Structures are given as C-alpha cells and as structure tokens.
C-alpha cells in the first residue's frame, strides 16, 4: 500500500516486471519492498493532472486551502508511528527521530495553513498623487518537487506546505532511497480530501526521469533539495523555459569555539550537530575551529561524548542514538575521506571504523580527526557522514578566514561568551544561517537558504511561501 505512485488521484503499484525497483533497509541490507518506476509518458500524465487541477485549486481561498492542510496535518500526526517506521526502514535514522520528523511535518503544514492568511500584497504611493501601484500575488503554477532522502518527510513538507498554501499543484519526486514514506505522506493528503491532481507522486531515478519533469513547459517551478552537483544541472535545465526554481544544496559547515565558550555545552552541541542522523544533514558541522588555549580540553570532551553515543538498529534495540548510514556509497565516501586525511597526516582520535560485530548494515562509528588541514578532502568536500575535523586557531580573524575557505555557505556555528567576538563572527562568516551558542541553525518561521554553492532561494517562514508566488504590479490612475 505504501509502494505506490499517485497520479490524478489514482494509486499505481508495482508492475511485477523487471522495471520495478527495490527498497533496501540500510540496517540489515535486506530488500524489503518493490516499487514501480515512471517513464516519460507517466511523468507527462502526472504533469497534466497537476496542470488541470491547478485552475480549481488556485481558485480556492487561502482559508479553504488551509483547511485541507489542517486536516492533513491531523492525519499525519495520527499516523506518525507508521510513517516514522517507514522512514527508519528506508534510510536508517533512529525511530524516535523518525517519528519526531513526522510530528514536525504536521506542524509545518499547520504553520503554512495559517501563514496563507498573511499574504497581503501592498499598495505603493506613486510620484504623482493621481496614481497608485497595487502589488498582488499569484501562485506560480504546477511545481515539480525533487526531494533527498536524509529528511525525506520534513523536506517534502517544506515544499508541500509552501506550494499548496500558495495555490500551486505538485508533482513530487522523492529520492529513490525513500519512496515509501513519501507515498504514506501523500496518502494523508488524499485522505484529507485534497482534490485529484493537486498532488501527484512519481518514482524513478532522478538522473533518468528528472529531465522529463524539469523540461516540461507546464511545470512553472522546480523546488529542489539535494546535492550542489545535481542542483547546478537542474538550474541549467530550468533556464531553457525560464522556469522558476529554488535550490537548497550542499554544505560544509564550520563551528568556531572561542576561548570563552562553555566547553561542556560546546562539546554537546557539536556532538549533536556533527553526528545526528549520521552526519547526513546539509547543516551538519563538518569542521571545528577551536581556540588553541582550549583545543585539547574541548577535543577530549567531544571524544568522550562521541564515544557515548549508542549505535544500532532502533527497530530491534532501545535507546539508539545513531542508526546506519543510508546507503553504501555514502559509507564508501567517508572511508575514502578518512584514508585521504590520514595519508596527509591527520590523527583519528576516535572512530574510523565499523562498530564491533556490525557485519551487516551500513553502520560506522562517529569519527573525529585532529591534525587536519585544508589540503584534506574532509576539510573541503561535503562528507555527509559522521566525521568531523578539529583544528586550532589563534585569532578570530584567522578563524573567519578558515571558516570561509569554502564555496559553500549554508550554516555556520559559534560557541563563545565574548560579546564582541560573537558580533565580529556573525558579521564576517559567509553563511545563510548562523547559530550562536546553539546547534539548530534552522527554524520553522524564519527564512532558511544557502549562500554560494549552497543554493538559491528560501524555505521556511514567509519567504518559503513567497517562493511559490509571482507578482503582478498594477499601476492605477485613481483620480482625474
Ligand atoms: P542528490 O543526489 O542531489 O538527489 C536529490 C534528489 O534529486 C533525489 O530525488 C534524486 O533522485 C534527484 N536527482 C538526482 N539526479 C537528478 C537529475 N539529474 N535530475 C533531477 N533529479 C535528480 O542528493 P541526495 O544524495 O539525495 O541528498 C544529499 C544532498 O542533499 C547533500 O548534498 C545535502 O547537503 C543536500 N541537502 C541539502 C539541504 C538544504 O536544505 N540545503 C537539505 C538536505 C539535503 P534519485 O534518488 O533517484 O537519485
Ligand atoms: Mg545522491
């Protein structure tokens, strides 16, 4: 039931032929479900359904659309355990975090259901008293939403909340690793009574079917979250039809720990943001720059906290902090980064290998490297795994230079109790999101977007909603 695509209100299951693909549990390496794959014709049908449904859906009021979202949020909340379980089976995060992700999805829909009421437009005075400009927002049209696997429901919901509230319809393409949770999510929306064609769900390899979706002229916006490499390709494809896009891409995020930082808190926050979800978070901390005077103390605390994390299959063991990585390629990538760093002189102070006895599953120990430098892959290439490099600095200027030595600019973290140092760092760090003395750079009602290679466009907050709207400016003569 959760292995189906959705086109124009109809659910389409596997074909029972070789064209079906499989879903693997990364904790056991077992293939446990088959899913159908869309071809160009199927994609076209999904786009057509979204295009036809757009007229009616965009014609509803914000309140009417909001009511559907509120109902869907309540159904999602009721099914949080079922959907959470699917997330864990597909991509491995601990079940408690998966359920938390689904709860958050329900809250995001509720947030946008209300935020729709606050799309006001504007009236602008003219240079002449006889004229006025009115600014009115319209939904852009059918949206293609292309989603990664690391937060498969949360990242899908950001797009769904913004797009549906604005009056757009959707064709959703989840990552091939996480199709089932996306299907269960879409079923909550259809069970909430969302009209046929408003949301459609297609499966298949992005590298094969992406072009059909993106180059279709009926698609008016591509909302993409994923790697910078794929994001750049998608933006190029959008250019030919002048299709609007948002691109939330990769990161390589620094944490600066100043001399005055609360070391216990800095180490706890760093542990959470470096290793949570096995480091498979775009805003994960990848590089830590610590004032030389506290480098050894901080590193010892970080090591002890990393070693206290419980690794395992959360569907079999209670209290698990870290599941497996979501796929084998990711695991191979971090092993290569560690080998590269060690070859160039780094020291692995903890981790660097699989936990004892983990013969099956893509498990790996949280890994900390010291004696690192910017020649090493780990300090410049997105790891998307549970590894972090720690390096000393002497002055705040030097810390900024090191932190900004990257083309990415998604998030940066500061731990300090020196007011002027904090202000200096906020001002000079090149990142779309800066978190001070806390590990959570993104929040539901504030804009979230990357600088540089980390993307273009915003999600979260009113800015996330504006991304699904286009403006009409009307200059009116208002008196003779
Ligand atoms: P990815 O390889 O770029 O894939 C993301 C999505 O794009 C998947 O649905 C994928 O489908 C699809 N895709 C792949 N090639 C495509 C193509 N040529 N045309 C159209 N679609 C294509 O990224 P990922 O490995 O799933 O996720 C990890 C990346 O996402 C990391 O770089 C991470 O930093 C980034 N991320 C960014 C944010 C943010 O908000 N900035 C949040 C989370 C993750 P298949 O699965 O079928 O390949
Ligand atoms: Mg990928």
PDB file of N, CA and C in Angstrom, residues 13-45:
ATOM      1  N   UNK A  13       0.587   0.697  -8.375  1.00  0.00           N
ATOM      2  CA  UNK A  13       1.534  -0.178  -7.687  1.00  0.00           C
ATOM      3  C   UNK A  13       2.579  -0.752  -8.632  1.00  0.00           C
ATOM      4  N   UNK A  14       3.445  -1.632  -8.109  1.00  0.00           N
ATOM      5  CA  UNK A  14       4.483  -2.253  -8.931  1.00  0.00           C
ATOM      6  C   UNK A  14       3.859  -3.061 -10.073  1.00  0.00           C
ATOM      7  N   UNK A  15       4.627  -3.220 -11.139  1.00  0.00           N
ATOM      8  CA  UNK A  15       4.087  -3.901 -12.322  1.00  0.00           C
ATOM      9  C   UNK A  15       4.331  -5.408 -12.266  1.00  0.00           C
ATOM     10  N   UNK A  16       5.193  -5.845 -11.345  1.00  0.00           N
ATOM     11  CA  UNK A  16       5.546  -7.267 -11.291  1.00  0.00           C
ATOM     12  C   UNK A  16       6.523  -7.647 -12.402  1.00  0.00           C
ATOM     13  N   UNK A  17       7.158  -6.687 -13.033  1.00  0.00           N
ATOM     14  CA  UNK A  17       8.141  -6.975 -14.087  1.00  0.00           C
ATOM     15  C   UNK A  17       9.514  -6.455 -13.655  1.00  0.00           C
ATOM     16  N   UNK A  18      10.478  -6.618 -14.557  1.00  0.00           N
ATOM     17  CA  UNK A  18      11.850  -6.194 -14.253  1.00  0.00           C
ATOM     18  C   UNK A  18      11.971  -4.684 -14.073  1.00  0.00           C
ATOM     19  N   UNK A  19      10.969  -3.955 -14.549  1.00  0.00           N
ATOM     20  CA  UNK A  19      11.099  -2.495 -14.443  1.00  0.00           C
ATOM     21  C   UNK A  19      10.863  -1.994 -13.011  1.00  0.00           C
ATOM     22  N   UNK A  20      10.323  -2.857 -12.151  1.00  0.00           N
ATOM     23  CA  UNK A  20      10.169  -2.455 -10.744  1.00  0.00           C
ATOM     24  C   UNK A  20      11.548  -2.287 -10.105  1.00  0.00           C
ATOM     25  N   UNK A  21      11.632  -1.386  -9.119  1.00  0.00           N
ATOM     26  CA  UNK A  21      12.914  -1.322  -8.397  1.00  0.00           C
ATOM     27  C   UNK A  21      12.679  -1.663  -6.922  1.00  0.00           C
ATOM     28  N   UNK A  22      13.748  -1.784  -6.159  1.00  0.00           N
ATOM     29  CA  UNK A  22      13.595  -2.295  -4.789  1.00  0.00           C
ATOM     30  C   UNK A  22      14.012  -1.240  -3.761  1.00  0.00           C
ATOM     31  N   UNK A  23      13.485  -1.412  -2.547  1.00  0.00           N
ATOM     32  CA  UNK A  23      13.859  -0.537  -1.436  1.00  0.00           C
ATOM     33  C   UNK A  23      14.616  -1.393  -0.419  1.00  0.00           C
ATOM     34  N   UNK A  24      15.758  -0.860   0.057  1.00  0.00           N
ATOM     35  CA  UNK A  24      16.637  -1.634   0.941  1.00  0.00           C
ATOM     36  C   UNK A  24      16.653  -1.043   2.344  1.00  0.00           C
ATOM     37  N   UNK A  25      16.652  -1.902   3.353  1.00  0.00           N
ATOM     38  CA  UNK A  25      16.820  -1.461   4.735  1.00  0.00           C
ATOM     39  C   UNK A  25      18.327  -1.357   5.024  1.00  0.00           C
ATOM     40  N   UNK A  26      18.842  -0.141   5.282  1.00  0.00           N
ATOM     41  CA  UNK A  26      20.293   0.015   5.448  1.00  0.00           C
ATOM     42  C   UNK A  26      20.835  -0.614   6.736  1.00  0.00           C
ATOM     43  N   UNK A  27      19.942  -0.978   7.672  1.00  0.00           N
ATOM     44  CA  UNK A  27      20.412  -1.615   8.911  1.00  0.00           C
ATOM     45  C   UNK A  27      20.657  -3.104   8.695  1.00  0.00           C
ATOM     46  N   UNK A  28      19.941  -3.702   7.718  1.00  0.00           N
ATOM     47  CA  UNK A  28      20.055  -5.150   7.513  1.00  0.00           C
ATOM     48  C   UNK A  28      20.543  -5.506   6.107  1.00  0.00           C
ATOM     49  N   UNK A  29      20.530  -4.530   5.215  1.00  0.00           N
ATOM     50  CA  UNK A  29      20.849  -4.696   3.790  1.00  0.00           C
ATOM     51  C   UNK A  29      19.826  -5.573   3.073  1.00  0.00           C
ATOM     52  N   UNK A  30      18.653  -5.779   3.704  1.00  0.00           N
ATOM     53  CA  UNK A  30      17.602  -6.580   3.066  1.00  0.00           C
ATOM     54  C   UNK A  30      16.743  -5.719   2.151  1.00  0.00           C
ATOM     55  N   UNK A  31      16.428  -6.249   0.987  1.00  0.00           N
ATOM     56  CA  UNK A  31      15.478  -5.576   0.088  1.00  0.00           C
ATOM     57  C   UNK A  31      14.087  -5.982   0.559  1.00  0.00           C
ATOM     58  N   UNK A  32      13.288  -5.013   0.958  1.00  0.00           N
ATOM     59  CA  UNK A  32      12.021  -5.401   1.585  1.00  0.00           C
ATOM     60  C   UNK A  32      10.783  -4.927   0.838  1.00  0.00           C
ATOM     61  N   UNK A  33      10.942  -4.164  -0.222  1.00  0.00           N
ATOM     62  CA  UNK A  33       9.752  -3.695  -0.948  1.00  0.00           C
ATOM     63  C   UNK A  33      10.092  -3.436  -2.408  1.00  0.00           C
ATOM     64  N   UNK A  34       9.082  -3.608  -3.247  1.00  0.00           N
ATOM     65  CA  UNK A  34       9.263  -3.277  -4.672  1.00  0.00           C
ATOM     66  C   UNK A  34       8.413  -2.055  -5.003  1.00  0.00           C
ATOM     67  N   UNK A  35       8.939  -1.228  -5.893  1.00  0.00           N
ATOM     68  CA  UNK A  35       8.160  -0.042  -6.308  1.00  0.00           C
ATOM     69  C   UNK A  35       8.169   0.074  -7.832  1.00  0.00           C
ATOM     70  N   UNK A  36       7.111   0.675  -8.398  1.00  0.00           N
ATOM     71  CA  UNK A  36       7.099   0.882  -9.851  1.00  0.00           C
ATOM     72  C   UNK A  36       8.018   2.045 -10.228  1.00  0.00           C
ATOM     73  N   UNK A  37       8.344   2.151 -11.485  1.00  0.00           N
ATOM     74  CA  UNK A  37       9.186   3.250 -11.977  1.00  0.00           C
ATOM     75  C   UNK A  37       8.434   3.989 -13.082  1.00  0.00           C
ATOM     76  N   UNK A  38       8.434   5.287 -13.016  1.00  0.00           N
ATOM     77  CA  UNK A  38       7.744   6.068 -14.052  1.00  0.00           C
ATOM     78  C   UNK A  38       8.618   6.153 -15.302  1.00  0.00           C
ATOM     79  N   UNK A  39       7.968   6.241 -16.467  1.00  0.00           N
ATOM     80  CA  UNK A  39       8.710   6.592 -17.681  1.00  0.00           C
ATOM     81  C   UNK A  39       8.253   7.992 -18.113  1.00  0.00           C
ATOM     82  N   UNK A  40       8.741   8.435 -19.254  1.00  0.00           N
ATOM     83  CA  UNK A  40       8.415   9.790 -19.718  1.00  0.00           C
ATOM     84  C   UNK A  40       6.910  10.000 -19.841  1.00  0.00           C
ATOM     85  N   UNK A  41       6.218   8.967 -20.317  1.00  0.00           N
ATOM     86  CA  UNK A  41       4.762   9.092 -20.526  1.00  0.00           C
ATOM     87  C   UNK A  41       4.032   9.258 -19.183  1.00  0.00           C
ATOM     88  N   UNK A  42       4.470   8.478 -18.194  1.00  0.00           N
ATOM     89  CA  UNK A  42       3.857   8.578 -16.858  1.00  0.00           C
ATOM     90  C   UNK A  42       4.088   9.971 -16.268  1.00  0.00           C
ATOM     91  N   UNK A  43       5.312  10.469 -16.449  1.00  0.00           N
ATOM     92  CA  UNK A  43       5.621  11.819 -15.931  1.00  0.00           C
ATOM     93  C   UNK A  43       4.688  12.839 -16.591  1.00  0.00           C
ATOM     94  N   UNK A  44       4.504  12.685 -17.899  1.00  0.00           N
ATOM     95  CA  UNK A  44       3.656  13.634 -18.622  1.00  0.00           C
ATOM     96  C   UNK A  44       2.217  13.598 -18.089  1.00  0.00           C
ATOM     97  N   UNK A  45       1.745  12.394 -17.779  1.00  0.00           N
ATOM     98  CA  UNK A  45       0.380  12.273 -17.225  1.00  0.00           C
ATOM     99  C   UNK A  45       0.283  12.981 -15.872  1.00  0.00           C
TER     100      UNK A  45
END
